[in-house]
Amino acid sequence: MLLEKTRCLKAAAQLSSQTVLLKELSRLSSHGGARRHFGISRPLAAKVPPPRKPRERVDIPGLEMVTYADRMHFVPGLTKPVGPRWERDYKDPRYYESPPAHEMPLFKETPCYVFNQRTSALEGVRQALWLTKTKLIPHLPPQLLSLTENPANQIPDQDERVQNAIKHARFWDTTQERPGKEKYSNTLLLNLLHLCATLQSSHPAIGRRIFSEKYSLAATWKRGEDVFQIRGQNGLLHNCMDPLPEVSGKQEVADTADHVLEALYPVSPTIDLQKVHVYKDEPNCTGFRGDYPYPHAHTLYFLEGADARCKLRPEQFRAKMLMFTFGNALVRAHKAYGTQPRHVLDRPITVQAVGTNGRIFQFMVLQLNTTDLSGDDGIKNQVPAGLTGYKPEVFSKFLALYLHGAV
Amino acid sequence: MAVSCLTRALRSMTLSQPALLSSQAITQTGLCRGFLTTASLEQNRTFWKQREKYTIKPMGMKKTGGRDHTGRIRTHGIGGGHKQKYRWIDFQRLRYEPNNEAKPFEEKVVEVRYDPCRSADIALLAGGSRKRWIIATENMQAGDIIKTSGVIGRMAVSANEGDAYPLGALPVGTLVNNLEVQPGKGSEYIRAAGTSGILLRKVNGTAIIQLPSKQQVQVLETCIVTVGRVSNIDHNKRIIGKAGRNRWLGIRPSSGLWQRKGGWAGRKIKPLPPMKVYVNLPSISAK
């Protein structure tokens, strides 16, 4: 009996020491990193041994591994059995894995460089000019600016109404102190457009236009050996039933053949463009169906704050304007004259663009003279461009661009 | 599920005669997977850098606070400080673009900016269709054109600051930085602000460089280095000014306990350690 009691006491003592040790173990080991501690004779408060790296698994193809599958329990020395990969026999759209790029039906070896509405071109306008084979003319064409000199083309109380429009956009449109940038730039643009549209009574041609938003543009062209595409939803488009008249005469167009495009060395012109191997051939799409009553593009209006994820610097913003204007013009040229590159277009296509960040307005007119963009020589397209802060001339330029084609 | 599998198979083995091992058990053995009897055996440490593809976009970083995988402090005095975003620097300067051929190329410096993760400034280089960050040298400015070459000619090249050449192509006595000790591995030495090494001599196929600590190193002459001093040369002259600035840099105060200094403390005047050789020269004894 005594012996039993001593044995019980010894067992109890051992158990208590073990519980104490276990408590120490749980205290000392870090959370989630419990390494088994089998020894109870040595102290636990010593240095923690470094982590053991798991044994490297070697995979030799063709060699059959002996597993412990038939023994139904772990056997040291044999590998873990790997079952067949389970495939879902029904189609579930939540768990669909797309095939890798080279197995897709539209995969092509030659990559395509895509300019989308969130691309920020490193070299800005210079890169866009090279890609579109365009010559930059530093000022807007004088016949365009002279449109607003004529008092018949001016709005009554123009200055006052423009200032009211600005005040509405910048101050009056909110209960807080100042409205946010995307709000005031949007309001300002719409107010100015409304002001211009009040001239419809004297200029009936303005009635043959319509605005459209959220249209998806897709234009393709080849430059050298590379294929380029412009895709995206860019902004507000002012469509027209009649095409715009051209801004520069035939002689100036022929003169551009001597102009040499600026080289971007050491940077390649494809920098910052999205490189894709899976793309459709020739997806030329204006964003509208064939029977749309307003087929010709008149002006594009770009707002800098439209896309919150993408903040573009002024240079990159101008490049984006240029690329999308070019895309619109090219797509309409392809529709009118076919997709084969033509050296000179009989009637050059003109598209205008206005970009703003609410304070600074950028104006641009693009004249597409050629769709033969593969070589660096030959006739180039032309871009007269201008930029101003607020002065009364800004609105006159805005109005001039608006009235172009209607007067 | 696995337990039921196991019991089913074992039951079939006991009830039936041993010779008639039922086909049920055989087919089910393939479906038996193991089960874990311990707690989770993973370590505490997860590395924040998960991405394998290079990018110039700054990434969020996780601070360790001097703690190791067990959670204990392994290095004292680290912790806190301003949040920092990591900009992935390409230390392998001679990296050709995937579709280009292997010949000397030029790149343009787009911008030079401050990097919170190191003492030197970094520069964004654009060349071909790719952009990458590198450690900027002393007089690098936006708009410069920088050359990288892997060719060793007979004549030494008169190198401009910021260009990268193999050691065998540079004249003796040039100031170099971003040294790689094994060709193609990427630079691991002379990267701190204002530092530079000196190319001392070139000895048949190898080159000897003096590091900023006056230690001399012998490496293969095909290792790429950049020419010039690293940017931000006045870094060692800055004055911290207050304890708070040190805390902003992530440096925690040291323990205030007075501890007897041992043999490691005090000024030591001793000869330079022998030159470290990173070249596997063929030994004479191997025949």
XYZ file of C-alpha atoms in Angstrom:
694
model
C 0.000 0.000 0.000
C 2.804 2.345 0.942
C 4.585 1.373 -2.237
C 1.456 2.187 -4.218
C 1.167 5.540 -2.498
C 4.778 6.414 -3.267
C 4.241 5.345 -6.854
C 1.144 7.526 -6.999
C 3.030 10.445 -5.472
C 5.902 9.988 -7.914
C 3.480 9.849 -10.826
C 1.747 12.962 -9.538
C 5.076 14.753 -9.165
C 6.109 13.740 -12.679
C 2.791 14.847 -14.073
C 3.014 18.214 -12.340
C 6.548 18.826 -13.576
C 5.426 17.886 -17.040
C 2.459 20.241 -16.889
C 4.771 22.984 -15.723
C 7.094 22.249 -18.624
C 4.202 22.214 -21.065
C 3.019 25.547 -19.753
C 6.496 26.953 -20.277
C 6.528 25.506 -23.762
C 3.285 27.160 -24.722
C 4.524 30.427 -23.231
C 7.815 30.428 -25.038
C 6.787 29.218 -28.463
C 5.451 31.889 -30.782
C 1.874 31.904 -31.943
C 1.178 29.503 -34.822
C 4.754 28.261 -34.693
C 4.500 25.434 -32.226
C 7.412 23.185 -32.758
C 7.127 19.929 -30.885
C 9.460 19.709 -27.921
C 9.986 16.104 -26.983
C 12.798 16.386 -24.483
C 11.779 17.182 -20.932
C 15.133 16.908 -19.225
C 16.769 19.996 -20.704
C 15.552 23.545 -20.000
C 13.162 25.263 -22.386
C 14.480 28.783 -21.934
C 17.566 28.220 -24.073
C 18.092 29.700 -27.539
C 15.474 28.636 -30.047
C 17.007 26.517 -32.782
C 16.884 27.971 -36.305
C 14.020 26.939 -38.547
C 14.583 23.687 -40.341
C 14.160 23.895 -44.077
C 11.752 21.261 -45.364
C 13.360 18.445 -47.333
C 13.690 19.273 -51.010
C 11.325 17.238 -53.153
C 12.983 16.048 -56.357
C 10.722 15.356 -59.306
C 12.303 13.098 -61.963
C 9.918 12.612 -64.904
C 9.443 9.006 -65.881
C 10.500 7.635 -62.513
C 7.649 6.016 -60.626
C 7.628 6.891 -56.960
C 6.802 4.256 -54.354
C 4.043 5.619 -52.136
C 2.467 4.399 -48.940
C -0.986 4.504 -50.467
C -1.602 0.756 -50.215
C -0.280 0.592 -46.663
C -2.759 3.260 -45.577
C -0.363 4.883 -43.111
C 2.761 6.977 -43.210
C 5.941 5.006 -43.747
C 9.218 6.932 -43.470
C 11.059 6.712 -46.760
C 8.033 6.461 -49.036
C 6.437 9.454 -50.696
C 3.065 10.896 -50.061
C 0.517 9.558 -52.570
C -0.854 12.156 -54.957
C -4.362 11.542 -56.236
C -5.636 12.399 -59.709
C -6.377 16.053 -60.328
C -10.058 16.741 -59.811
C -11.840 18.528 -62.643
C -15.313 19.904 -62.339
C -17.592 18.023 -64.666
C -20.137 20.858 -64.847
C -19.540 24.434 -65.861
C -19.413 26.958 -63.000
C -18.728 30.569 -64.025
C -17.419 31.476 -60.551
C -14.530 29.026 -60.850
C -13.530 29.370 -64.464
C -9.824 29.427 -65.322
C -9.033 30.873 -68.697
C -6.494 29.000 -70.854
C -2.961 30.426 -71.097
C -2.343 33.032 -73.783
C -0.743 30.724 -76.336
C -3.739 28.373 -76.316
C -6.292 31.069 -77.000
C -7.814 30.994 -80.512
C -6.880 34.621 -81.279
C -3.225 34.215 -80.271
C -0.730 35.717 -82.675
C 3.063 35.622 -82.698
C 3.544 39.287 -83.541
C 2.609 41.409 -80.564
C 0.242 44.347 -80.806
C 0.835 47.559 -78.854
C -2.381 48.997 -77.490
C -2.927 52.571 -76.380
C -5.876 52.659 -74.002
C -7.472 55.472 -72.053
C -5.240 54.903 -69.029
C -1.918 54.850 -70.905
C 0.567 57.456 -69.775
C 3.085 57.797 -72.591
C 6.577 58.506 -71.259
C 7.620 60.864 -74.027
C 4.193 62.436 -74.301
C 3.329 64.356 -77.429
C 6.605 63.491 -79.212
C 5.828 59.800 -78.891
C 2.257 60.325 -80.075
C 3.470 62.337 -83.069
C 5.843 59.569 -84.095
C 3.218 56.858 -83.683
C 0.641 58.730 -85.746
C 3.115 60.112 -88.303
C 2.020 63.657 -87.611
C 3.616 67.055 -87.912
C 2.935 69.538 -85.163
C 2.056 73.076 -86.196
C 2.490 75.380 -83.219
C -0.577 77.585 -83.651
C -4.202 77.110 -84.519
C -5.141 77.964 -88.111
C -5.937 81.693 -88.440
C -9.137 81.161 -90.411
C -10.475 79.258 -87.446
C -9.656 81.986 -84.942
C -11.099 84.656 -87.192
C -14.500 83.002 -86.938
C -15.097 84.693 -83.611
C -13.938 88.115 -84.799
C -17.148 88.370 -86.743
C -19.776 89.939 -84.410
C -22.485 87.810 -86.002
C -20.815 84.780 -84.496
C -20.655 86.137 -80.978
C -23.103 85.502 -78.202
C -24.846 88.565 -76.763
C -23.287 89.451 -73.338
C -20.614 86.874 -74.043
C -18.101 87.873 -71.382
C -20.651 88.185 -68.643
C -22.267 84.873 -69.468
C -18.929 83.100 -69.607
C -18.006 84.487 -66.225
C -21.346 83.392 -64.854
C -20.705 79.927 -66.208
C -17.331 79.830 -64.465
C -18.757 81.098 -61.218
C -21.494 78.486 -61.333
C -18.984 75.712 -61.842
C -16.454 76.921 -59.299
C -18.588 78.386 -56.502
C -22.325 77.969 -56.758
C -22.660 74.267 -57.468
C -22.195 73.016 -53.915
C -23.140 73.590 -50.307
C -19.482 73.147 -49.252
C -16.801 75.735 -49.763
C -15.519 74.486 -53.103
C -16.716 71.710 -55.366
C -14.328 68.889 -56.228
C -12.241 68.967 -59.379
C -14.119 66.390 -61.416
C -17.376 68.129 -60.520
C -16.374 71.644 -61.469
C -14.562 70.695 -64.648
C -17.567 68.726 -65.809
C -19.996 71.530 -64.940
C -17.822 74.141 -66.601
C -17.577 72.173 -69.822
C -21.310 71.566 -69.982
C -22.044 75.240 -69.242
C -19.730 76.421 -72.006
C -21.231 73.953 -74.438
C -24.673 75.178 -73.532
C -23.586 78.761 -74.153
C -22.249 77.871 -77.569
C -25.413 75.996 -78.393
C -27.512 79.135 -77.821
C -26.253 80.295 -81.222
C -28.404 77.673 -82.864
C -31.070 80.212 -83.739
C -28.661 82.084 -86.005
C -26.646 79.046 -87.160
C -29.014 76.223 -88.061
C -26.128 73.877 -88.861
C -25.493 73.494 -85.135
C -28.754 71.583 -84.964
C -27.305 68.835 -87.112
C -24.999 67.730 -84.334
C -25.342 65.493 -81.320
C -23.280 64.585 -78.276
C -22.377 61.063 -77.276
C -20.477 59.546 -74.397
C -19.104 56.121 -73.429
C -18.600 54.889 -76.942
C -15.852 52.323 -77.435
C -13.322 53.228 -80.046
C -11.045 50.686 -81.750
C -8.577 51.614 -84.467
C -5.678 49.571 -85.907
C -2.725 50.521 -88.000
C 0.723 49.257 -88.863
C 3.830 51.330 -88.344
C 6.990 49.675 -89.576
C 6.689 46.061 -88.501
C 4.622 46.713 -85.410
C 0.878 46.721 -85.133
C -0.658 49.476 -83.048
C -4.160 49.795 -81.721
C -6.099 52.475 -79.937
C -8.945 51.238 -77.819
C -11.050 52.702 -75.128
C -13.815 54.964 -74.011
C -12.349 58.404 -73.946
C -14.823 61.137 -73.352
C -17.506 63.286 -74.860
C -17.797 63.198 -78.628
C -19.600 65.789 -80.680
C -20.945 64.048 -83.782
C -22.070 65.778 -86.936
C -24.045 64.909 -90.047
C -21.616 66.790 -92.297
C -17.833 66.404 -92.337
C -15.550 69.232 -91.266
C -13.817 71.273 -93.964
C -10.069 70.853 -94.152
C -7.855 73.409 -92.438
C -4.669 73.326 -94.494
C -4.538 73.472 -98.264
C -3.169 70.905 -100.711
C 0.188 72.693 -100.986
C 0.865 72.564 -97.260
C -0.113 68.920 -97.225
C 2.376 68.154 -99.989
C 5.045 70.126 -98.096
C 4.807 67.840 -95.090
C 6.476 65.147 -97.134
C 9.812 66.832 -96.439
C 9.295 66.952 -92.696
C 11.394 64.468 -90.719
C 9.756 62.878 -87.687
C 11.562 63.438 -84.401
C 13.422 60.329 -83.255
C 12.908 59.200 -79.687
C 16.249 57.405 -79.271
C 17.169 55.707 -76.901
C 13.573 55.235 -75.882
C 11.501 53.069 -78.192
C 8.134 54.484 -79.326
C 6.390 51.404 -77.979
C 7.279 52.271 -74.377
C 4.330 52.380 -71.965
C 2.010 50.812 -74.518
C 0.274 47.620 -73.473
C 1.755 44.659 -75.314
C -0.768 41.943 -76.201
C -0.457 38.727 -78.174
C -4.171 37.934 -78.190
C -6.059 40.403 -80.325
C -8.563 40.529 -83.144
C -7.373 41.348 -86.631
C -8.436 44.785 -87.815
C -11.038 45.683 -85.188
C -11.947 49.033 -86.656
C -14.964 50.255 -84.781
C -16.195 53.824 -84.443
C -18.383 52.941 -81.503
C -21.539 53.424 -83.540
C -23.453 51.217 -85.933
C -23.334 51.714 -89.678
C -26.653 53.493 -89.990
C -26.023 56.102 -87.309
C -27.381 59.454 -88.598
C -24.352 61.440 -87.351
C -21.376 59.603 -88.801
C -18.697 62.302 -88.790
C -16.711 63.198 -85.687
C -16.570 66.928 -85.026
C -14.924 67.498 -81.645
C -13.767 65.371 -78.745
C -13.944 66.806 -75.247
C -11.524 65.329 -72.708
C -11.781 65.827 -68.985
C -8.691 65.174 -66.939
C -10.539 64.136 -63.837
C -12.815 61.656 -65.582
C -10.813 58.586 -64.597
C -9.933 58.639 -60.911
C -7.403 55.816 -61.179
C -5.336 57.500 -63.825
C -3.684 60.856 -63.175
C -2.009 62.222 -66.252
C 0.490 65.035 -66.367
C -0.214 67.811 -68.928
C 2.200 66.362 -71.489
C 0.705 62.880 -71.200
C -2.800 64.333 -71.319
C -2.016 66.082 -74.601
C -0.624 62.834 -75.962
C -3.815 61.033 -75.005
C -5.882 63.720 -76.738
C -3.807 63.383 -79.873
C -3.987 59.606 -79.954
C -7.746 59.403 -79.515
C -8.429 62.148 -82.048
C -6.223 60.282 -84.465
C -8.035 57.052 -83.662
C -11.413 58.563 -84.458
C -10.139 60.069 -87.707
C -8.415 56.855 -88.776
C -11.431 54.689 -88.152
C -13.632 56.962 -90.240
C -10.994 57.024 -92.974
C -10.901 53.242 -92.970
C -14.660 53.154 -93.286
C -14.732 55.662 -96.136
C -11.703 54.541 -98.128
C -11.121 50.948 -97.052
C -8.502 49.424 -94.765
C -5.717 49.368 -97.356
C -3.210 52.127 -96.584
C -3.656 55.048 -98.956
C -0.893 57.481 -99.579
C -3.035 60.599 -99.882
C -6.668 60.968 -98.992
C -8.730 62.923 -101.524
C -10.644 64.650 -98.807
C -8.561 64.823 -95.649
C -10.506 64.057 -92.513
C -10.428 66.754 -89.848
C -11.252 66.166 -86.208
C -10.941 68.642 -83.350
C -10.257 68.115 -79.665
C -10.588 70.172 -76.525
C -9.076 68.977 -73.244
C -9.412 70.580 -69.878
C -8.636 70.094 -66.238
C -11.122 72.762 -65.200
C -8.582 75.562 -65.343
C -6.430 75.114 -68.396
C -7.858 74.376 -71.813
C -5.953 72.639 -74.589
C -7.186 72.927 -78.170
C -6.212 70.712 -81.041
C -7.214 70.163 -84.642
C -6.039 67.028 -86.413
C -6.094 66.674 -90.161
C -5.612 63.144 -91.407
C -3.930 63.329 -94.791
C -2.681 59.795 -95.173
C -3.368 56.325 -93.905
C -0.069 55.002 -95.197
C 1.626 54.959 -91.827
C 4.141 52.160 -92.257
C 7.047 54.229 -93.506
C 8.521 57.382 -92.063
C 8.482 59.240 -95.337
C 5.731 60.713 -97.358
C 2.880 62.937 -96.465
C 2.242 63.444 -92.788
C -0.853 64.301 -90.853
C -1.026 67.740 -89.278
C -1.812 68.937 -85.809
C -2.164 72.626 -85.102
C -2.299 72.966 -81.335
C -2.794 75.705 -78.767
C -3.049 76.084 -74.985
C -4.221 78.948 -72.787
C -5.143 79.818 -69.262
C -8.239 81.919 -68.571
C -8.459 84.958 -70.611
C -11.404 86.020 -72.733
C -9.682 84.563 -75.792
C -10.163 81.096 -74.399
C -13.843 81.180 -74.868
C -13.496 82.694 -78.298
C -11.286 79.763 -79.279
C -13.787 77.378 -77.760
C -16.533 79.052 -79.716
C -14.460 79.094 -82.864
C -13.882 75.352 -82.689
C -17.558 74.843 -81.970
C -18.693 76.877 -84.943
C -16.238 75.400 -87.401
C -18.244 73.770 -90.167
C -21.473 75.466 -89.163
C -20.716 78.946 -90.462
C -13.330 10.838 -44.243
C -9.911 9.316 -44.309
C -10.519 7.672 -40.932
C -13.687 6.046 -42.219
C -11.749 4.921 -45.280
C -9.114 3.371 -43.055
C -11.585 1.618 -40.772
C -13.548 0.309 -43.728
C -10.463 -1.169 -45.310
C -9.236 -2.665 -42.042
C -12.657 -4.106 -41.302
C -12.785 -5.736 -44.709
C -9.383 -7.261 -44.047
C -10.397 -8.811 -40.687
C -13.846 -10.093 -41.607
C -12.970 -11.708 -44.909
C -10.255 -14.272 -45.405
C -6.806 -12.806 -45.898
C -6.486 -14.256 -49.414
C -9.679 -12.539 -50.595
C -8.627 -8.943 -50.141
C -11.726 -7.315 -51.577
C -11.445 -5.113 -54.606
C -13.247 -2.438 -52.625
C -10.280 -2.075 -50.316
C -7.874 -1.976 -53.267
C -9.779 0.791 -55.030
C -10.134 2.737 -51.829
C -6.434 2.622 -50.988
C -5.802 5.017 -53.851
C -8.217 7.515 -52.257
C -6.615 7.452 -48.827
C -4.782 10.660 -47.956
C -2.841 11.289 -44.809
C -4.000 13.405 -41.891
C -2.003 15.670 -39.638
C -1.854 14.967 -35.912
C 0.134 18.018 -34.832
C -0.654 21.684 -34.688
C 0.302 23.838 -37.656
C 4.006 23.539 -38.275
C 4.476 26.746 -40.268
C 6.824 29.450 -39.187
C 5.872 32.909 -38.166
C 7.715 34.639 -40.941
C 6.082 35.669 -44.224
C 8.144 37.744 -46.600
C 6.237 40.744 -47.917
C 7.828 40.585 -51.356
C 5.565 38.208 -53.263
C 5.905 39.478 -56.789
C 8.294 37.787 -59.202
C 7.946 40.069 -62.197
C 9.939 43.292 -62.129
C 7.980 46.519 -61.787
C 8.788 50.176 -61.232
C 5.674 50.766 -59.162
C 6.521 51.332 -55.466
C 5.361 48.404 -53.292
C 4.239 48.388 -49.682
C 6.790 46.935 -47.316
C 6.359 45.176 -43.987
C 8.651 46.179 -41.150
C 10.220 43.502 -38.978
C 11.142 45.594 -35.937
C 14.306 43.569 -35.563
C 12.291 40.423 -34.834
C 13.080 37.058 -36.374
C 10.822 34.149 -37.257
C 10.257 33.203 -33.640
C 9.044 36.675 -32.745
C 11.963 37.594 -30.470
C 14.217 40.559 -31.061
C 17.328 39.457 -32.857
C 18.686 42.936 -33.589
C 18.085 45.685 -31.061
C 17.406 49.277 -31.931
C 15.129 48.748 -34.933
C 11.470 49.628 -34.940
C 8.897 52.287 -35.754
C 9.756 55.032 -38.171
C 7.941 56.459 -41.172
C 6.215 54.047 -43.528
C 8.314 53.300 -46.593
C 7.448 52.043 -50.030
C 9.972 49.826 -51.728
C 11.133 50.693 -55.215
C 12.612 47.614 -56.843
C 16.137 48.488 -57.936
C 17.669 46.541 -60.790
C 21.186 45.848 -59.548
C 22.143 43.814 -62.575
C 23.034 46.722 -64.802
C 23.891 44.652 -67.854
C 20.442 43.228 -68.400
C 19.384 43.043 -72.011
C 15.771 43.430 -73.027
C 14.134 40.068 -73.742
C 13.836 40.502 -77.508
C 17.039 42.389 -78.111
C 20.461 41.147 -79.044
C 23.357 41.232 -76.631
C 25.199 44.388 -77.580
C 25.986 47.677 -75.801
C 22.898 49.835 -75.359
C 21.965 53.287 -74.155
C 19.253 54.429 -71.807
C 17.809 57.776 -70.873
C 17.518 59.058 -67.302
C 13.905 60.096 -66.758
C 14.144 61.301 -63.154
C 16.436 61.167 -60.132
C 14.677 60.968 -56.785
C 15.018 60.212 -53.089
C 14.651 56.598 -51.953
C 13.499 56.030 -48.357
C 15.014 52.547 -48.289
C 18.655 53.557 -48.817
C 21.059 56.453 -48.346
C 21.710 56.955 -52.073
C 19.323 58.530 -54.575
C 17.780 56.438 -57.294
C 17.297 57.136 -60.984
C 14.568 55.961 -63.321
C 16.071 54.764 -66.584
C 14.071 54.274 -69.774
C 15.495 52.348 -72.701
C 13.857 50.388 -75.476
C 10.415 49.462 -74.170
C 11.274 49.081 -70.510
C 11.874 51.261 -67.477
C 13.907 50.384 -64.408
C 15.301 51.922 -61.243
C 19.054 52.038 -60.602
C 21.294 53.678 -58.028
C 22.106 57.171 -59.265
C 25.673 58.427 -59.477
C 26.916 61.817 -58.382
C 26.136 64.128 -61.302
C 23.250 62.248 -62.880
C 20.388 64.441 -64.017
C 17.113 63.926 -65.829
C 17.675 63.811 -69.570
C 21.162 62.240 -69.514
C 21.960 59.343 -71.808
C 23.709 56.461 -70.020
C 25.591 53.686 -71.769
C 25.869 50.060 -70.658
C 28.327 47.748 -72.341
C 29.591 44.222 -71.787
C 32.412 44.354 -74.309
C 36.083 44.401 -73.284
C 38.177 45.997 -75.992
C 41.940 46.096 -76.327
C 42.108 49.777 -75.467
C 40.687 51.089 -72.216
C 37.512 53.150 -72.694
C 37.367 56.746 -71.538
C 34.260 56.304 -69.476
C 31.728 58.970 -68.599
C 30.196 59.070 -65.176
C 27.146 56.858 -64.885
C 28.130 54.454 -67.654
C 28.578 50.783 -66.863
C 31.448 48.725 -68.255
C 33.234 45.518 -67.385
C 36.326 46.056 -65.239
C 38.627 44.924 -67.998
C 37.514 47.803 -70.230
C 38.190 50.587 -67.737
C 41.483 52.395 -67.217
C 43.309 51.807 -63.932
C 42.557 54.438 -61.312
C 38.906 55.105 -62.179
C 36.406 55.596 -59.383
C 33.751 52.904 -59.593
C 30.638 51.895 -57.688
C 28.009 49.126 -57.737
C 30.569 46.376 -57.967
C 29.567 42.799 -58.678
C 31.925 40.110 -57.458
C 30.586 37.369 -59.686
C 29.752 38.243 -63.282
C 26.002 38.364 -63.823
C 25.069 38.130 -60.157
C 24.171 41.786 -59.662
C 26.034 44.415 -57.697
C 26.430 43.863 -53.974
C 29.253 46.241 -53.015
C 29.836 50.009 -52.999
C 26.194 51.108 -53.084
C 25.985 53.544 -50.183
C 25.724 57.310 -50.618
C 28.948 59.029 -51.652
C 31.041 55.854 -51.739
C 33.368 54.818 -54.508
C 35.973 52.152 -55.072
C 39.226 52.521 -56.980
C 40.380 50.146 -59.680
C 43.977 49.447 -58.591
C 45.384 47.032 -61.112
C 44.409 44.561 -63.768
C 46.154 41.193 -63.601
C 45.652 38.640 -66.391
C 41.884 38.176 -66.488
C 41.175 39.593 -63.034
C 41.011 43.072 -61.575
C 41.826 44.345 -58.092
C 39.602 46.996 -56.558
C 39.962 48.881 -53.316
C 36.651 49.070 -51.473
C 35.687 52.155 -49.406
C 36.919 50.367 -46.255
C 40.397 50.124 -47.841
C 39.975 46.367 -48.131
C 41.173 45.039 -51.473
C 39.218 42.560 -53.538
C 40.154 40.534 -56.586
C 37.367 39.755 -59.064
C 37.047 38.624 -62.663
C 37.435 41.380 -65.216
C 34.046 40.583 -66.803
C 32.211 41.893 -63.731
C 30.229 45.031 -64.515
C 30.720 48.245 -62.518
C 29.384 51.762 -62.946
C 31.772 54.668 -63.152
C 31.753 57.540 -60.664
C 30.730 58.127 -57.082
C 27.305 57.206 -55.744
C 24.858 60.123 -55.413
C 23.969 62.088 -52.280
C 27.625 62.666 -51.357
C 26.847 64.901 -48.358
C 24.975 62.142 -46.602
C 27.672 61.664 -43.968
C 27.739 65.379 -43.180
C 24.105 65.585 -42.165
C 23.225 66.386 -38.565
C 20.363 64.436 -37.065
C 19.615 67.268 -34.669
C 17.215 65.588 -32.300
C 16.227 62.186 -30.994
C 12.913 62.411 -32.817
C 14.582 62.405 -36.219
C 16.303 59.158 -35.366
C 12.968 57.687 -34.403
C 11.547 58.783 -37.778
C 14.342 56.809 -39.418
C 13.307 53.680 -37.512
C 16.212 53.680 -35.051
C 15.127 52.865 -31.508
C 17.178 54.080 -28.540
C 19.875 51.790 -27.250
C 19.705 50.289 -23.805
C 20.799 52.778 -21.130
C 22.297 50.104 -18.939
C 26.031 50.630 -18.391
C 27.820 47.543 -19.606
C 31.548 46.854 -19.147
C 33.214 47.019 -22.558
C 35.281 44.013 -23.516
C 38.178 43.450 -25.884
C 36.118 44.479 -28.876
C 35.944 48.156 -27.845
C 38.451 50.894 -28.445
C 40.573 51.958 -31.358
C 42.496 49.211 -33.053
C 45.513 49.753 -35.247
C 46.236 46.674 -37.222
C 47.390 45.850 -40.739
C 44.854 45.494 -43.523
C 43.309 42.034 -43.841
C 44.626 40.025 -46.796
C 43.087 40.615 -50.200
C 39.834 38.690 -50.713
C 39.850 36.679 -53.902
C 36.537 35.890 -55.548
C 38.101 34.104 -58.478
C 38.505 30.336 -58.571
C 42.059 30.193 -59.783
C 43.175 26.723 -60.870
C 45.304 25.350 -58.047
C 48.744 24.050 -58.881
C 48.272 20.841 -56.897
C 45.232 19.656 -58.918
C 46.537 17.450 -61.710
